PDB file of C-alpha atoms in Angstrom:
ATOM      1  CA  MET E 209     -54.553 -27.452 -97.460  1.00  0.00           C
ATOM      2  CA  ARG E 210     -53.303 -24.854 -94.973  1.00  0.00           C
ATOM      3  CA  ILE E 211     -56.250 -22.700 -93.860  1.00  0.00           C
ATOM      4  CA  LEU E 212     -56.266 -19.580 -91.703  1.00  0.00           C
ATOM      5  CA  TYR E 213     -59.633 -19.031 -90.032  1.00  0.00           C
ATOM      6  CA  VAL E 214     -60.201 -15.312 -89.327  1.00  0.00           C
ATOM      7  CA  ASN E 215     -62.626 -14.009 -86.711  1.00  0.00           C
ATOM      8  CA  GLN E 216     -62.370 -10.230 -86.343  1.00  0.00           C
ATOM      9  CA  ASP E 217     -65.411  -9.951 -84.073  1.00  0.00           C
ATOM     10  CA  ALA E 218     -64.091  -8.963 -80.634  1.00  0.00           C
ATOM     11  CA  GLY E 219     -67.443  -9.957 -79.136  1.00  0.00           C
ATOM     12  CA  ILE E 220     -66.875 -13.648 -79.863  1.00  0.00           C
ATOM     13  CA  ASP E 221     -64.604 -15.635 -77.589  1.00  0.00           C
ATOM     14  CA  TRP E 222     -64.052 -18.530 -79.941  1.00  0.00           C
ATOM     15  CA  CYS E 223     -63.374 -20.989 -77.084  1.00  0.00           C
ATOM     16  CA  SER E 224     -66.615 -20.220 -75.220  1.00  0.00           C
ATOM     17  CA  HIS E 225     -69.997 -21.965 -75.355  1.00  0.00           C
ATOM     18  CA  ALA E 226     -71.752 -19.045 -77.108  1.00  0.00           C
ATOM     19  CA  GLY E 227     -73.507 -19.652 -80.405  1.00  0.00           C
ATOM     20  CA  GLY E 228     -70.971 -17.837 -82.566  1.00  0.00           C
ATOM     21  CA  ALA E 229     -68.102 -19.631 -80.840  1.00  0.00           C
ATOM     22  CA  THR E 230     -69.773 -23.019 -81.226  1.00  0.00           C
ATOM     23  CA  HIS E 231     -70.171 -22.352 -84.932  1.00  0.00           C
ATOM     24  CA  ILE E 232     -66.507 -21.414 -85.319  1.00  0.00           C
ATOM     25  CA  GLN E 233     -65.443 -24.546 -83.451  1.00  0.00           C
ATOM     26  CA  SER E 234     -67.692 -26.739 -85.588  1.00  0.00           C
ATOM     27  CA  VAL E 235     -66.369 -25.304 -88.845  1.00  0.00           C
ATOM     28  CA  VAL E 236     -62.763 -25.709 -87.700  1.00  0.00           C
ATOM     29  CA  ARG E 237     -63.451 -29.311 -86.662  1.00  0.00           C
ATOM     30  CA  ALA E 238     -65.027 -30.044 -90.037  1.00  0.00           C
ATOM     31  CA  MET E 239     -62.011 -28.612 -91.836  1.00  0.00           C
ATOM     32  CA  ARG E 240     -59.631 -30.711 -89.767  1.00  0.00           C
ATOM     33  CA  ARG E 241     -61.666 -33.884 -90.321  1.00  0.00           C
ATOM     34  CA  LEU E 242     -61.175 -33.308 -94.022  1.00  0.00           C
ATOM     35  CA  GLY E 243     -57.443 -33.345 -93.448  1.00  0.00           C
ATOM     36  CA  HIS E 244     -56.718 -29.613 -93.582  1.00  0.00           C
ATOM     37  CA  SER E 245     -54.260 -27.839 -91.304  1.00  0.00           C
ATOM     38  CA  VAL E 246     -56.061 -24.954 -89.563  1.00  0.00           C
ATOM     39  CA  HIS E 247     -54.736 -21.925 -87.681  1.00  0.00           C
ATOM     40  CA  ILE E 248     -56.948 -19.154 -86.283  1.00  0.00           C
ATOM     41  CA  LEU E 249     -56.632 -15.372 -86.031  1.00  0.00           C
ATOM     42  CA  VAL E 250     -58.859 -13.647 -83.454  1.00  0.00           C
ATOM     43  CA  ARG E 251     -59.278 -10.181 -81.961  1.00  0.00           C
ATOM     44  CA  LYS E 252     -58.895 -11.027 -78.275  1.00  0.00           C
ATOM     45  CA  PRO E 253     -57.355 -13.845 -76.220  1.00  0.00           C
ATOM     46  CA  PRO E 254     -59.799 -16.576 -75.202  1.00  0.00           C
ATOM     47  CA  GLN E 255     -61.201 -16.294 -71.686  1.00  0.00           C
ATOM     48  CA  TYR E 256     -62.350 -19.903 -71.720  1.00  0.00           C
ATOM     49  CA  PRO E 257     -60.164 -22.990 -72.034  1.00  0.00           C
ATOM     50  CA  CYS E 258     -60.220 -24.232 -75.584  1.00  0.00           C
ATOM     51  CA  PRO E 259     -61.655 -27.702 -76.205  1.00  0.00           C
ATOM     52  CA  PRO E 260     -58.870 -30.310 -76.154  1.00  0.00           C
ATOM     53  CA  ASP E 261     -59.436 -31.276 -79.788  1.00  0.00           C
ATOM     54  CA  LEU E 262     -59.007 -27.648 -80.888  1.00  0.00           C
ATOM     55  CA  ASP E 263     -55.511 -27.036 -79.608  1.00  0.00           C
ATOM     56  CA  ILE E 264     -54.472 -25.181 -82.762  1.00  0.00           C
ATOM     57  CA  PRO E 265     -52.165 -22.190 -83.274  1.00  0.00           C
ATOM     58  CA  CYS E 266     -54.021 -18.998 -82.326  1.00  0.00           C
ATOM     59  CA  TYR E 267     -52.877 -15.492 -83.251  1.00  0.00           C
ATOM     60  CA  LEU E 268     -54.039 -12.189 -81.762  1.00  0.00           C
ATOM     61  CA  GLN E 269     -52.367  -9.798 -84.201  1.00  0.00           C
ATOM     62  CA  PRO E 270     -52.550  -9.905 -88.013  1.00  0.00           C
ATOM     63  CA  GLU E 271     -48.812  -9.318 -88.181  1.00  0.00           C
ATOM     64  CA  ALA E 272     -48.215 -12.579 -86.322  1.00  0.00           C
ATOM     65  CA  ALA E 273     -50.345 -14.739 -88.593  1.00  0.00           C
ATOM     66  CA  PRO E 274     -48.549 -17.029 -91.093  1.00  0.00           C
ATOM     67  CA  TRP E 275     -49.951 -15.389 -94.221  1.00  0.00           C
ATOM     68  CA  THR E 276     -47.179 -16.601 -96.503  1.00  0.00           C
ATOM     69  CA  LYS E 277     -47.823 -20.221 -95.497  1.00  0.00           C
ATOM     70  CA  CYS E 278     -51.594 -20.151 -96.095  1.00  0.00           C
ATOM     71  CA  ASP E 279     -53.385 -21.677 -99.067  1.00  0.00           C
ATOM     72  CA  LEU E 280     -56.753 -20.191 -98.107  1.00  0.00           C
ATOM     73  CA  VAL E 281     -58.222 -17.680 -95.668  1.00  0.00           C
ATOM     74  CA  TYR E 282     -61.714 -18.425 -94.356  1.00  0.00           C
ATOM     75  CA  GLU E 283     -63.290 -15.454 -92.577  1.00  0.00           C
ATOM     76  CA  ARG E 284     -66.443 -15.102 -90.508  1.00  0.00           C
ATOM     77  CA  TYR E 285     -67.978 -11.769 -91.537  1.00  0.00           C
ATOM     78  CA  SER E 286     -67.712  -9.033 -88.909  1.00  0.00           C
ATOM     79  CA  LEU E 287     -68.875  -5.450 -88.937  1.00  0.00           C
ATOM     80  CA  TRP E 288     -65.512  -3.736 -89.438  1.00  0.00           C
ATOM     81  CA  GLY E 289     -63.491  -6.664 -90.761  1.00  0.00           C
ATOM     82  CA  ASP E 290     -61.403  -5.432 -93.692  1.00  0.00           C
ATOM     83  CA  LEU E 291     -58.283  -7.617 -93.550  1.00  0.00           C
ATOM     84  CA  SER E 292     -59.110  -9.124 -96.920  1.00  0.00           C
ATOM     85  CA  LEU E 293     -58.491  -5.700 -98.464  1.00  0.00           C
ATOM     86  CA  HIS E 294     -54.891  -5.745 -97.230  1.00  0.00           C
ATOM     87  CA  TYR E 295     -53.707  -9.272 -98.040  1.00  0.00           C
ATOM     88  CA  GLN E 296     -53.570 -10.841-101.481  1.00  0.00           C
ATOM     89  CA  LEU E 297     -54.571 -14.415-100.720  1.00  0.00           C
ATOM     90  CA  PRO E 298     -57.442 -16.695-101.781  1.00  0.00           C
ATOM     91  CA  TRP E 299     -60.241 -15.677 -99.429  1.00  0.00           C
ATOM     92  CA  HIS E 300     -63.667 -17.081 -98.545  1.00  0.00           C
ATOM     93  CA  LEU E 301     -66.181 -15.044 -96.557  1.00  0.00           C
ATOM     94  CA  GLU E 302     -68.943 -16.592 -94.460  1.00  0.00           C
ATOM     95  CA  ILE E 303     -71.970 -14.384 -93.763  1.00  0.00           C
ATOM     96  CA  ASN E 304     -73.952 -15.567 -90.769  1.00  0.00           C
ATOM     97  CA  ALA E 305     -76.089 -12.519 -89.956  1.00  0.00           C
ATOM     98  CA  PRO E 306     -77.097  -9.083 -91.315  1.00  0.00           C
ATOM     99  CA  LEU E 307     -74.798  -7.352 -88.852  1.00  0.00           C
ATOM    100  CA  ILE E 308     -75.398  -3.792 -90.015  1.00  0.00           C
ATOM    101  CA  GLU E 309     -79.160  -4.083 -89.575  1.00  0.00           C
ATOM    102  CA  GLU E 310     -78.772  -5.818 -86.209  1.00  0.00           C
ATOM    103  CA  GLN E 311     -76.435  -3.093 -84.992  1.00  0.00           C
ATOM    104  CA  LEU E 312     -78.782  -0.297 -86.039  1.00  0.00           C
ATOM    105  CA  ARG E 313     -81.880  -1.937 -84.586  1.00  0.00           C
ATOM    106  CA  TYR E 314     -80.637  -3.488 -81.362  1.00  0.00           C
ATOM    107  CA  ARG E 315     -77.323  -1.896 -80.446  1.00  0.00           C
ATOM    108  CA  THR E 316     -75.592   1.469 -80.557  1.00  0.00           C
ATOM    109  CA  PRO E 317     -75.592   3.758 -83.630  1.00  0.00           C
ATOM    110  CA  ILE E 318     -72.778   3.262 -86.118  1.00  0.00           C
ATOM    111  CA  ASP E 319     -71.339   4.919 -89.197  1.00  0.00           C
ATOM    112  CA  LEU E 320     -73.765   3.299 -91.640  1.00  0.00           C
ATOM    113  CA  ILE E 321     -71.995   4.541 -94.756  1.00  0.00           C
ATOM    114  CA  ARG E 322     -68.609   3.248 -93.618  1.00  0.00           C
ATOM    115  CA  ALA E 323     -69.980  -0.125 -92.500  1.00  0.00           C
ATOM    116  CA  THR E 324     -71.741  -0.593 -95.838  1.00  0.00           C
ATOM    117  CA  GLN E 325     -68.633   0.411 -97.771  1.00  0.00           C
ATOM    118  CA  ILE E 326     -66.519  -2.168 -95.924  1.00  0.00           C
ATOM    119  CA  ARG E 327     -69.093  -4.929 -96.429  1.00  0.00           C
ATOM    120  CA  ASP E 328     -69.436  -4.233-100.144  1.00  0.00           C
ATOM    121  CA  ALA E 329     -65.686  -3.873-100.723  1.00  0.00           C
ATOM    122  CA  VAL E 330     -64.969  -7.137 -98.911  1.00  0.00           C
ATOM    123  CA  CYS E 331     -67.698  -8.989-100.831  1.00  0.00           C
ATOM    124  CA  ARG E 332     -66.227  -7.784-104.109  1.00  0.00           C
ATOM    125  CA  ARG E 333     -62.674  -8.697-103.120  1.00  0.00           C
ATOM    126  CA  VAL E 334     -63.149 -12.302-101.926  1.00  0.00           C
ATOM    127  CA  GLN E 335     -63.355 -15.296-104.256  1.00  0.00           C
ATOM    128  CA  ARG E 336     -66.296 -17.038-102.582  1.00  0.00           C
ATOM    129  CA  ILE E 337     -69.117 -15.942-100.244  1.00  0.00           C
ATOM    130  CA  ILE E 338     -70.894 -18.505 -98.072  1.00  0.00           C
ATOM    131  CA  ALA E 339     -74.354 -17.390 -96.944  1.00  0.00           C
ATOM    132  CA  VAL E 340     -76.261 -19.553 -94.477  1.00  0.00           C
ATOM    133  CA  SER E 341     -79.686 -18.700 -95.938  1.00  0.00           C
ATOM    134  CA  PRO E 342     -81.245 -17.241 -99.104  1.00  0.00           C
ATOM    135  CA  SER E 343     -82.256 -14.104 -97.194  1.00  0.00           C
ATOM    136  CA  LEU E 344     -78.632 -13.484 -96.249  1.00  0.00           C
ATOM    137  CA  SER E 345     -77.539 -13.902 -99.845  1.00  0.00           C
ATOM    138  CA  ALA E 346     -79.568 -10.745-100.537  1.00  0.00           C
ATOM    139  CA  TYR E 347     -77.232  -8.972 -98.096  1.00  0.00           C
ATOM    140  CA  VAL E 348     -74.463  -9.258-100.697  1.00  0.00           C
ATOM    141  CA  PRO E 349     -74.155  -6.430-103.263  1.00  0.00           C
ATOM    142  CA  PRO E 350     -75.559  -7.303-106.712  1.00  0.00           C
ATOM    143  CA  ASP E 351     -72.221  -7.393-108.517  1.00  0.00           C
ATOM    144  CA  ALA E 352     -70.895  -9.980-106.019  1.00  0.00           C
ATOM    145  CA  GLN E 353     -73.928 -12.256-106.198  1.00  0.00           C
ATOM    146  CA  PRO E 354     -72.291 -14.756-108.612  1.00  0.00           C
ATOM    147  CA  LYS E 355     -69.819 -15.617-105.833  1.00  0.00           C
ATOM    148  CA  VAL E 356     -72.522 -16.667-103.357  1.00  0.00           C
ATOM    149  CA  ALA E 357     -73.025 -20.257-102.271  1.00  0.00           C
ATOM    150  CA  ILE E 358     -75.933 -20.904 -99.915  1.00  0.00           C
ATOM    151  CA  VAL E 359     -74.848 -23.437 -97.287  1.00  0.00           C
ATOM    152  CA  PRO E 360     -77.349 -23.732 -94.412  1.00  0.00           C
ATOM    153  CA  ASN E 361     -76.090 -24.035 -90.857  1.00  0.00           C
ATOM    154  CA  CYS E 362     -75.964 -27.682 -89.857  1.00  0.00           C
ATOM    155  CA  VAL E 363     -75.736 -29.791 -86.741  1.00  0.00           C
ATOM    156  CA  ASP E 364     -72.473 -31.490 -85.847  1.00  0.00           C
ATOM    157  CA  ARG E 365     -73.817 -34.987 -85.272  1.00  0.00           C
ATOM    158  CA  GLN E 366     -70.648 -36.043 -83.495  1.00  0.00           C
ATOM    159  CA  MET E 367     -71.620 -33.755 -80.601  1.00  0.00           C
ATOM    160  CA  PHE E 368     -74.664 -35.944 -79.892  1.00  0.00           C
ATOM    161  CA  TYR E 369     -74.862 -39.578 -78.963  1.00  0.00           C
ATOM    162  CA  PRO E 370     -77.549 -42.074 -80.068  1.00  0.00           C
ATOM    163  CA  ARG E 371     -80.477 -42.144 -77.691  1.00  0.00           C
ATOM    164  CA  PRO E 372     -83.992 -43.614 -77.648  1.00  0.00           C
ATOM    165  CA  LEU E 373     -86.735 -41.542 -79.185  1.00  0.00           C
ATOM    166  CA  PRO E 374     -88.675 -39.597 -76.535  1.00  0.00           C
ATOM    167  CA  GLN E 375     -92.079 -40.891 -75.602  1.00  0.00           C
ATOM    168  CA  VAL E 376     -93.474 -37.350 -75.592  1.00  0.00           C
ATOM    169  CA  PHE E 377     -92.961 -34.963 -78.506  1.00  0.00           C
ATOM    170  CA  ALA E 378     -90.764 -31.995 -77.600  1.00  0.00           C
ATOM    171  CA  PHE E 379     -89.614 -28.788 -79.249  1.00  0.00           C
ATOM    172  CA  GLY E 380     -86.172 -27.417 -78.532  1.00  0.00           C
ATOM    173  CA  TYR E 381     -84.393 -24.076 -78.761  1.00  0.00           C
ATOM    174  CA  VAL E 382     -80.621 -23.898 -78.354  1.00  0.00           C
ATOM    175  CA  GLY E 383     -78.912 -20.519 -78.194  1.00  0.00           C
ATOM    176  CA  SER E 384     -78.787 -17.211 -76.402  1.00  0.00           C
ATOM    177  CA  MET E 385     -81.853 -15.047 -75.795  1.00  0.00           C
ATOM    178  CA  ARG E 386     -80.775 -12.062 -77.830  1.00  0.00           C
ATOM    179  CA  PRO E 387     -83.592  -9.801 -79.069  1.00  0.00           C
ATOM    180  CA  TRP E 388     -82.832 -10.613 -82.717  1.00  0.00           C
ATOM    181  CA  HIS E 389     -83.267 -14.332 -82.052  1.00  0.00           C
ATOM    182  CA  ASP E 390     -86.958 -13.675 -81.318  1.00  0.00           C
ATOM    183  CA  LEU E 391     -87.473 -16.499 -78.843  1.00  0.00           C
ATOM    184  CA  ASP E 392     -90.926 -15.087 -78.052  1.00  0.00           C
ATOM    185  CA  THR E 393     -92.406 -16.236 -81.368  1.00  0.00           C
ATOM    186  CA  PRO E 394     -91.728 -19.987 -80.978  1.00  0.00           C
ATOM    187  CA  LEU E 395     -92.697 -19.888 -77.297  1.00  0.00           C
ATOM    188  CA  GLN E 396     -95.996 -18.152 -78.028  1.00  0.00           C
ATOM    189  CA  ALA E 397     -96.676 -20.581 -80.864  1.00  0.00           C
ATOM    190  CA  PHE E 398     -95.949 -23.481 -78.506  1.00  0.00           C
ATOM    191  CA  LEU E 399     -98.423 -22.241 -75.898  1.00  0.00           C
ATOM    192  CA  LYS E 400    -101.140 -22.120 -78.552  1.00  0.00           C
ATOM    193  CA  LEU E 401    -100.236 -25.572 -79.844  1.00  0.00           C
ATOM    194  CA  HIS E 402    -100.157 -26.936 -76.324  1.00  0.00           C
ATOM    195  CA  GLN E 403    -103.877 -26.217 -75.989  1.00  0.00           C
ATOM    196  CA  ARG E 404    -104.488 -28.839 -78.686  1.00  0.00           C
ATOM    197  CA  TYR E 405    -101.714 -31.264 -77.679  1.00  0.00           C
ATOM    198  CA  PRO E 406    -101.368 -30.995 -73.887  1.00  0.00           C
ATOM    199  CA  SER E 407     -98.576 -33.574 -73.571  1.00  0.00           C
ATOM    200  CA  ILE E 408     -95.946 -31.742 -75.666  1.00  0.00           C
ATOM    201  CA  ASN E 409     -92.980 -29.896 -74.140  1.00  0.00           C
ATOM    202  CA  PHE E 410     -90.662 -27.035 -75.023  1.00  0.00           C
ATOM    203  CA  HIS E 411     -87.027 -27.039 -73.861  1.00  0.00           C
ATOM    204  CA  VAL E 412     -84.815 -23.945 -73.875  1.00  0.00           C
ATOM    205  CA  VAL E 413     -81.058 -24.527 -73.661  1.00  0.00           C
ATOM    206  CA  GLY E 414     -79.002 -21.366 -73.318  1.00  0.00           C
ATOM    207  CA  SER E 415     -78.986 -18.151 -71.375  1.00  0.00           C
ATOM    208  CA  SER E 416     -78.479 -14.402 -71.383  1.00  0.00           C
ATOM    209  CA  ALA E 417     -79.243 -11.427 -69.188  1.00  0.00           C
ATOM    210  CA  ARG E 418     -82.889 -11.831 -70.197  1.00  0.00           C
ATOM    211  CA  GLU E 419     -83.256 -15.426 -68.972  1.00  0.00           C
ATOM    212  CA  GLN E 420     -85.112 -14.533 -65.769  1.00  0.00           C
ATOM    213  CA  GLN E 421     -87.567 -12.397 -67.724  1.00  0.00           C
ATOM    214  CA  TYR E 422     -88.315 -15.344 -69.997  1.00  0.00           C
ATOM    215  CA  ARG E 423     -88.685 -17.716 -67.062  1.00  0.00           C
ATOM    216  CA  GLU E 424     -91.258 -15.422 -65.484  1.00  0.00           C
ATOM    217  CA  LYS E 425     -93.075 -14.593 -68.707  1.00  0.00           C
ATOM    218  CA  TYR E 426     -93.361 -18.226 -69.811  1.00  0.00           C
ATOM    219  CA  ALA E 427     -93.765 -19.951 -66.465  1.00  0.00           C
ATOM    220  CA  HIS E 428     -95.539 -23.117 -67.552  1.00  0.00           C
ATOM    221  CA  PRO E 429     -95.190 -26.770 -66.468  1.00  0.00           C
ATOM    222  CA  HIS E 430     -94.371 -27.832 -70.026  1.00  0.00           C
ATOM    223  CA  VAL E 431     -91.815 -25.079 -70.753  1.00  0.00           C
ATOM    224  CA  HIS E 432     -88.394 -26.022 -69.386  1.00  0.00           C
ATOM    225  CA  PHE E 433     -85.431 -23.644 -69.090  1.00  0.00           C
ATOM    226  CA  HIS E 434     -82.126 -25.483 -68.667  1.00  0.00           C
ATOM    227  CA  GLY E 435     -79.667 -22.575 -68.740  1.00  0.00           C
ATOM    228  CA  VAL E 436     -76.224 -23.021 -70.252  1.00  0.00           C
ATOM    229  CA  VAL E 437     -75.364 -26.663 -70.934  1.00  0.00           C
ATOM    230  CA  PRO E 438     -71.736 -27.189 -72.058  1.00  0.00           C
ATOM    231  CA  PRO E 439     -71.361 -29.332 -75.199  1.00  0.00           C
TER     232      PRO E 439
END
């Protein structure tokens, strides 16, 4: 099958090590392992070198994409993404986050009515909606609910190599330290648990502008911040 992956979120450099980019890369790899031919349409040119195994055709303008040669379009939901309303092709939409609520709570104000209209129109237009959790399936308008398939985010096991089990139990967090990720809750829970099990550890892999604040707030011999670790 010939698949066009669409990412209209200008905030995601799909070749980077950020969480959203890693997810895009993993989905594209999975598609290719299944034997599909994958191209990608993005909003901005990558600022990072793409992984060698993802040297696929990349388009920056919708007009340049090979629409007439596609069997399926697979799109990662973005706040203003409405391309599905302009092209008559089989279309699947993946919803990874409640972007409207995140924007209103953590970022700058937006046109709520317009953003909701686009989301609902896109959900009604596509043939299949992939939600990564039951709570996100509720983000879909009621009349589009029959299209929803709940497919939890998974781990690409090929990114990890077999290793011995650790001698000391450890928790891990991998990702950025965005406010909506709520890293404070697992760290606070760990500190309480550590009082009962003093040998356990907590490892944080990832970074953001708030990393230093977290390092200072949770300075503890059993809390380890590793920063960004490339895959």
